[in-house]
Amino acid sequence: MTGVAGTTSGAAERFWGVARAVAWRSTHNFVTNPALFLPAMIFPLFFFGAFAGGLSGIDSSPGFDYPNGYTAFEFGFVLIQASAFGGVFTGFGIARDFESGFGRRLMLAAPNRLGILGGYAIAGLTRALMVDALLFALALLVGMNLSSNAAELLALLGLALVVNIGIAMWAAGIALRFRSIQAGPLMQTPVFLILFLTPVYVPQDLLASWVEKVSAVNPISPIVESSRNLIAGSFDGLLLAFLCGGGLILLFGIWAVSGMRRAEAAGG
Amino acid sequence: MSAQLDSIYEVARRSFLRAIRQPAAFVPAIVFPLFLVAVNSAGLDAATDLPGFPTDSYVTFALAIPFIQGGTFALLNTGTDVSTDVETGFMNRLAMTPLGGPSLLAGMLGGAMAIAVIQTVFYIAIGFVVGADFAAGIGGIPLLFLLSLTISFAFSCIGTFTALRLGNSEAMQSMFPVFFVFLFFSSMAMPRDLIVQDWFRTVATINPLSYLIEGIRSFYVTGIDGEALALAFGISALLIAVFLSLAAASLRTTLVRT
């Protein structure tokens, strides 16, 4: 019994040892390289400006009944989008590391290879936290109407981070299979697609035609809608949102781990 | 001269083959822009009821998007290939050959243009398949083709310059959402005179992408429009002149540095 516990504890130690080192390296690279840092920080702000500013007339259309105004309505989407793209950018880093041969050396050196994946995921979370904090600051600066209490804000952040991990695992699965940065469009294009098939501009009830049908079964839609509810001070739909987010992590976690096995089989 | 042309051809051939052998890069460049048209058309079809909206078919109005979005993919893919060449040391090896910087640039951009030809043919064909209006008539197709390729060339020059400056393929991929968002700050979704917010209309008016979109859109909505086309070709030519010069200067630095 002690032996089993000792083995488990040793495996966990090896996992966290590798994860910590990979996370530190990726975060350090991100923070110290303006070419990586600036686009990740700037693009959510641009999207927020474009959606909340350019389409703000929509809040006066019949049936639009979101109580906190269009800026808050779009903030809910942009926060989730920014977190999702934090995950995609994590995949870019993995692809580049494996393309340059660094991934192969990493696999040779790591006593627990899943720790490599864990490390990239932690780095992705760190990035997402930075971007989300900046986005929050900007939204409050432009006068976004926020009705959340501390628990709701925490839940909102939790949702954003769950999406970040899920999408990071998706991108990692692609990166580990192709092991080339040329697979970048394959990482980010489906994420754009699934995000734009949620109620981006108007609530679900106001969507029309085929987009409404696709949006109704899109697992990201409950997450976007719940994030908007949390901003408006309501926990409505939160359980479903976390279930969808958890499903994404589970599904894409398996995808990423099998990608790691492929990379191992290919020799990195 | 013949040897120089052979070199350009070989670099262009390599660039083209590398792109089409990576479906993960090539296929999204064709499919994703059409998806954006489909989503915008479904979500914003009611906009055609607005007084002053130039057509009663939103698909017709939105068909300009893939041409421009295809250009942003040309920017991304060319940039990624160039930055990978810098990272892997391929540029270093080329620097030791008689191939000059201008020939190298011509070759790299030649590959991107071959992809742009495929994209343009596809987008024009899709327009006819979905039954969109084409106000310029059959005679307008060659001119639309030329404008589309000019725009793609301009974007590829921007991608090449950015890649040579960054020299980092990961950073290049990360730039895509930044370039992509400029589409949302343009007249992509609405004609500029129907944009309600003053500041947004001002940004869309300053944004050169608006004029590129309006140039392409004129073929579908109004017919051959001299002013719209002059602006679209003029802005594309300006972008090419500026970014090709900057790319050539950056390439000199890259080759010297290596």
PDB file of N, CA and C in Angstrom, chain B residues 134-184:
ATOM      1  N   PHE B 134     -24.320  39.843 -60.326  1.00  0.00           N
ATOM      2  CA  PHE B 134     -22.987  40.291 -60.736  1.00  0.00           C
ATOM      3  C   PHE B 134     -23.197  41.444 -61.710  1.00  0.00           C
ATOM      4  N   ALA B 135     -23.313  42.642 -61.135  1.00  0.00           N
ATOM      5  CA  ALA B 135     -23.754  43.805 -61.904  1.00  0.00           C
ATOM      6  C   ALA B 135     -22.779  44.183 -63.016  1.00  0.00           C
ATOM      7  N   ALA B 136     -21.504  43.835 -62.871  1.00  0.00           N
ATOM      8  CA  ALA B 136     -20.518  44.249 -63.884  1.00  0.00           C
ATOM      9  C   ALA B 136     -20.630  43.414 -65.155  1.00  0.00           C
ATOM     10  N   GLY B 137     -21.362  42.326 -65.121  1.00  0.00           N
ATOM     11  CA  GLY B 137     -21.489  41.469 -66.303  1.00  0.00           C
ATOM     12  C   GLY B 137     -20.221  40.657 -66.544  1.00  0.00           C
ATOM     13  N   ILE B 138     -20.323  39.763 -67.531  1.00  0.00           N
ATOM     14  CA  ILE B 138     -19.213  38.842 -67.803  1.00  0.00           C
ATOM     15  C   ILE B 138     -17.912  39.606 -68.100  1.00  0.00           C
ATOM     16  N   GLY B 139     -18.058  40.760 -68.763  1.00  0.00           N
ATOM     17  CA  GLY B 139     -16.871  41.552 -69.108  1.00  0.00           C
ATOM     18  C   GLY B 139     -16.103  42.040 -67.880  1.00  0.00           C
ATOM     19  N   GLY B 140     -16.792  42.068 -66.734  1.00  0.00           N
ATOM     20  CA  GLY B 140     -16.130  42.560 -65.526  1.00  0.00           C
ATOM     21  C   GLY B 140     -15.246  41.514 -64.861  1.00  0.00           C
ATOM     22  N   ILE B 141     -15.411  40.248 -65.269  1.00  0.00           N
ATOM     23  CA  ILE B 141     -14.682  39.175 -64.571  1.00  0.00           C
ATOM     24  C   ILE B 141     -13.152  39.334 -64.655  1.00  0.00           C
ATOM     25  N   PRO B 142     -12.599  39.607 -65.866  1.00  0.00           N
ATOM     26  CA  PRO B 142     -11.128  39.764 -65.896  1.00  0.00           C
ATOM     27  C   PRO B 142     -10.636  40.887 -64.988  1.00  0.00           C
ATOM     28  N   LEU B 143     -11.417  41.976 -64.924  1.00  0.00           N
ATOM     29  CA  LEU B 143     -11.003  43.110 -64.088  1.00  0.00           C
ATOM     30  C   LEU B 143     -11.096  42.733 -62.595  1.00  0.00           C
ATOM     31  N   LEU B 144     -12.141  41.989 -62.235  1.00  0.00           N
ATOM     32  CA  LEU B 144     -12.283  41.509 -60.853  1.00  0.00           C
ATOM     33  C   LEU B 144     -11.107  40.594 -60.497  1.00  0.00           C
ATOM     34  N   PHE B 145     -10.773  39.747 -61.454  1.00  0.00           N
ATOM     35  CA  PHE B 145      -9.647  38.822 -61.263  1.00  0.00           C
ATOM     36  C   PHE B 145      -8.358  39.606 -60.995  1.00  0.00           C
ATOM     37  N   LEU B 146      -8.151  40.636 -61.809  1.00  0.00           N
ATOM     38  CA  LEU B 146      -6.927  41.448 -61.674  1.00  0.00           C
ATOM     39  C   LEU B 146      -6.892  42.162 -60.327  1.00  0.00           C
ATOM     40  N   LEU B 147      -8.035  42.733 -59.927  1.00  0.00           N
ATOM     41  CA  LEU B 147      -8.072  43.450 -58.646  1.00  0.00           C
ATOM     42  C   LEU B 147      -7.825  42.485 -57.485  1.00  0.00           C
ATOM     43  N   SER B 148      -8.441  41.312 -57.565  1.00  0.00           N
ATOM     44  CA  SER B 148      -8.276  40.334 -56.486  1.00  0.00           C
ATOM     45  C   SER B 148      -6.801  39.931 -56.345  1.00  0.00           C
ATOM     46  N   LEU B 149      -6.137  39.686 -57.471  1.00  0.00           N
ATOM     47  CA  LEU B 149      -4.728  39.289 -57.408  1.00  0.00           C
ATOM     48  C   LEU B 149      -3.851  40.446 -56.913  1.00  0.00           C
ATOM     49  N   THR B 150      -4.204  41.666 -57.320  1.00  0.00           N
ATOM     50  CA  THR B 150      -3.433  42.825 -56.856  1.00  0.00           C
ATOM     51  C   THR B 150      -3.535  42.959 -55.338  1.00  0.00           C
ATOM     52  N   ILE B 151      -4.758  42.754 -54.822  1.00  0.00           N
ATOM     53  CA  ILE B 151      -4.962  42.844 -53.369  1.00  0.00           C
ATOM     54  C   ILE B 151      -4.178  41.735 -52.659  1.00  0.00           C
ATOM     55  N   SER B 152      -4.259  40.519 -53.190  1.00  0.00           N
ATOM     56  CA  SER B 152      -3.519  39.406 -52.563  1.00  0.00           C
ATOM     57  C   SER B 152      -2.019  39.677 -52.578  1.00  0.00           C
ATOM     58  N   PHE B 153      -1.546  40.253 -53.682  1.00  0.00           N
ATOM     59  CA  PHE B 153      -0.111  40.566 -53.777  1.00  0.00           C
ATOM     60  C   PHE B 153       0.271  41.596 -52.708  1.00  0.00           C
ATOM     61  N   ALA B 154      -0.596  42.606 -52.551  1.00  0.00           N
ATOM     62  CA  ALA B 154      -0.321  43.638 -51.538  1.00  0.00           C
ATOM     63  C   ALA B 154      -0.249  43.012 -50.138  1.00  0.00           C
ATOM     64  N   PHE B 155      -1.202  42.134 -49.839  1.00  0.00           N
ATOM     65  CA  PHE B 155      -1.204  41.477 -48.523  1.00  0.00           C
ATOM     66  C   PHE B 155       0.028  40.582 -48.347  1.00  0.00           C
ATOM     67  N   SER B 156       0.397  39.897 -49.426  1.00  0.00           N
ATOM     68  CA  SER B 156       1.580  39.024 -49.332  1.00  0.00           C
ATOM     69  C   SER B 156       2.831  39.852 -49.042  1.00  0.00           C
ATOM     70  N   CYS B 157       2.899  41.059 -49.629  1.00  0.00           N
ATOM     71  CA  CYS B 157       4.051  41.942 -49.364  1.00  0.00           C
ATOM     72  C   CYS B 157       4.072  42.330 -47.877  1.00  0.00           C
ATOM     73  N   ILE B 158       2.881  42.615 -47.315  1.00  0.00           N
ATOM     74  CA  ILE B 158       2.815  42.958 -45.889  1.00  0.00           C
ATOM     75  C   ILE B 158       3.291  41.759 -45.058  1.00  0.00           C
ATOM     76  N   GLY B 159       2.813  40.559 -45.428  1.00  0.00           N
ATOM     77  CA  GLY B 159       3.203  39.344 -44.700  1.00  0.00           C
ATOM     78  C   GLY B 159       4.702  39.101 -44.776  1.00  0.00           C
ATOM     79  N   THR B 160       5.280  39.306 -45.964  1.00  0.00           N
ATOM     80  CA  THR B 160       6.717  39.074 -46.132  1.00  0.00           C
ATOM     81  C   THR B 160       7.521  40.044 -45.275  1.00  0.00           C
ATOM     82  N   PHE B 161       7.108  41.310 -45.314  1.00  0.00           N
ATOM     83  CA  PHE B 161       7.812  42.308 -44.514  1.00  0.00           C
ATOM     84  C   PHE B 161       7.715  41.975 -43.014  1.00  0.00           C
ATOM     85  N   THR B 162       6.485  41.665 -42.565  1.00  0.00           N
ATOM     86  CA  THR B 162       6.288  41.364 -41.142  1.00  0.00           C
ATOM     87  C   THR B 162       7.133  40.163 -40.727  1.00  0.00           C
ATOM     88  N   ALA B 163       7.133  39.135 -41.576  1.00  0.00           N
ATOM     89  CA  ALA B 163       7.893  37.916 -41.253  1.00  0.00           C
ATOM     90  C   ALA B 163       9.389  38.203 -41.185  1.00  0.00           C
ATOM     91  N   LEU B 164       9.885  39.022 -42.111  1.00  0.00           N
ATOM     92  CA  LEU B 164      11.319  39.320 -42.108  1.00  0.00           C
ATOM     93  C   LEU B 164      11.705  40.133 -40.877  1.00  0.00           C
ATOM     94  N   ARG B 165      10.782  40.982 -40.436  1.00  0.00           N
ATOM     95  CA  ARG B 165      11.069  41.770 -39.237  1.00  0.00           C
ATOM     96  C   ARG B 165      10.996  40.898 -37.979  1.00  0.00           C
ATOM     97  N   LEU B 166       9.977  40.030 -37.920  1.00  0.00           N
ATOM     98  CA  LEU B 166       9.797  39.219 -36.712  1.00  0.00           C
ATOM     99  C   LEU B 166      10.754  38.026 -36.696  1.00  0.00           C
ATOM    100  N   GLY B 167      10.896  37.375 -37.854  1.00  0.00           N
ATOM    101  CA  GLY B 167      11.739  36.175 -37.944  1.00  0.00           C
ATOM    102  C   GLY B 167      11.276  35.072 -37.001  1.00  0.00           C
ATOM    103  N   ASN B 168       9.978  35.021 -36.736  1.00  0.00           N
ATOM    104  CA  ASN B 168       9.448  34.097 -35.732  1.00  0.00           C
ATOM    105  C   ASN B 168       8.070  33.620 -36.207  1.00  0.00           C
ATOM    106  N   SER B 169       7.990  32.330 -36.557  1.00  0.00           N
ATOM    107  CA  SER B 169       6.749  31.813 -37.148  1.00  0.00           C
ATOM    108  C   SER B 169       5.594  31.801 -36.141  1.00  0.00           C
ATOM    109  N   GLU B 170       5.911  31.598 -34.879  1.00  0.00           N
ATOM    110  CA  GLU B 170       4.860  31.604 -33.847  1.00  0.00           C
ATOM    111  C   GLU B 170       4.242  33.007 -33.737  1.00  0.00           C
ATOM    112  N   ALA B 171       5.115  34.013 -33.739  1.00  0.00           N
ATOM    113  CA  ALA B 171       4.623  35.391 -33.662  1.00  0.00           C
ATOM    114  C   ALA B 171       3.810  35.734 -34.911  1.00  0.00           C
ATOM    115  N   MET B 172       4.248  35.201 -36.054  1.00  0.00           N
ATOM    116  CA  MET B 172       3.547  35.477 -37.316  1.00  0.00           C
ATOM    117  C   MET B 172       2.124  34.935 -37.260  1.00  0.00           C
ATOM    118  N   GLN B 173       1.971  33.690 -36.772  1.00  0.00           N
ATOM    119  CA  GLN B 173       0.629  33.113 -36.649  1.00  0.00           C
ATOM    120  C   GLN B 173      -0.214  33.927 -35.666  1.00  0.00           C
ATOM    121  N   SER B 174       0.423  34.414 -34.611  1.00  0.00           N
ATOM    122  CA  SER B 174      -0.316  35.181 -33.603  1.00  0.00           C
ATOM    123  C   SER B 174      -0.805  36.514 -34.153  1.00  0.00           C
ATOM    124  N   MET B 175      -0.200  36.967 -35.246  1.00  0.00           N
ATOM    125  CA  MET B 175      -0.618  38.252 -35.820  1.00  0.00           C
ATOM    126  C   MET B 175      -1.953  38.137 -36.556  1.00  0.00           C
ATOM    127  N   PHE B 176      -2.367  36.902 -36.901  1.00  0.00           N
ATOM    128  CA  PHE B 176      -3.564  36.754 -37.731  1.00  0.00           C
ATOM    129  C   PHE B 176      -4.807  37.417 -37.132  1.00  0.00           C
ATOM    130  N   PRO B 177      -5.126  37.160 -35.853  1.00  0.00           N
ATOM    131  CA  PRO B 177      -6.327  37.826 -35.307  1.00  0.00           C
ATOM    132  C   PRO B 177      -6.206  39.353 -35.327  1.00  0.00           C
ATOM    133  N   VAL B 178      -4.965  39.841 -35.219  1.00  0.00           N
ATOM    134  CA  VAL B 178      -4.774  41.298 -35.223  1.00  0.00           C
ATOM    135  C   VAL B 178      -5.103  41.861 -36.611  1.00  0.00           C
ATOM    136  N   PHE B 179      -4.623  41.173 -37.655  1.00  0.00           N
ATOM    137  CA  PHE B 179      -4.947  41.635 -39.015  1.00  0.00           C
ATOM    138  C   PHE B 179      -6.437  41.417 -39.311  1.00  0.00           C
ATOM    139  N   PHE B 180      -6.948  40.288 -38.814  1.00  0.00           N
ATOM    140  CA  PHE B 180      -8.334  39.907 -39.096  1.00  0.00           C
ATOM    141  C   PHE B 180      -9.314  40.944 -38.542  1.00  0.00           C
ATOM    142  N   VAL B 181      -8.994  41.494 -37.383  1.00  0.00           N
ATOM    143  CA  VAL B 181      -9.938  42.395 -36.727  1.00  0.00           C
ATOM    144  C   VAL B 181     -10.106  43.696 -37.529  1.00  0.00           C
ATOM    145  N   PHE B 182      -9.104  44.036 -38.352  1.00  0.00           N
ATOM    146  CA  PHE B 182      -9.241  45.250 -39.166  1.00  0.00           C
ATOM    147  C   PHE B 182     -10.425  45.139 -40.124  1.00  0.00           C
ATOM    148  N   LEU B 183     -10.772  43.910 -40.490  1.00  0.00           N
ATOM    149  CA  LEU B 183     -11.952  43.704 -41.343  1.00  0.00           C
ATOM    150  C   LEU B 183     -13.214  44.193 -40.641  1.00  0.00           C
ATOM    151  N   PHE B 184     -13.260  43.975 -39.316  1.00  0.00           N
ATOM    152  CA  PHE B 184     -14.453  44.363 -38.560  1.00  0.00           C
ATOM    153  C   PHE B 184     -14.536  45.879 -38.374  1.00  0.00           C
TER     154      PHE B 184
END
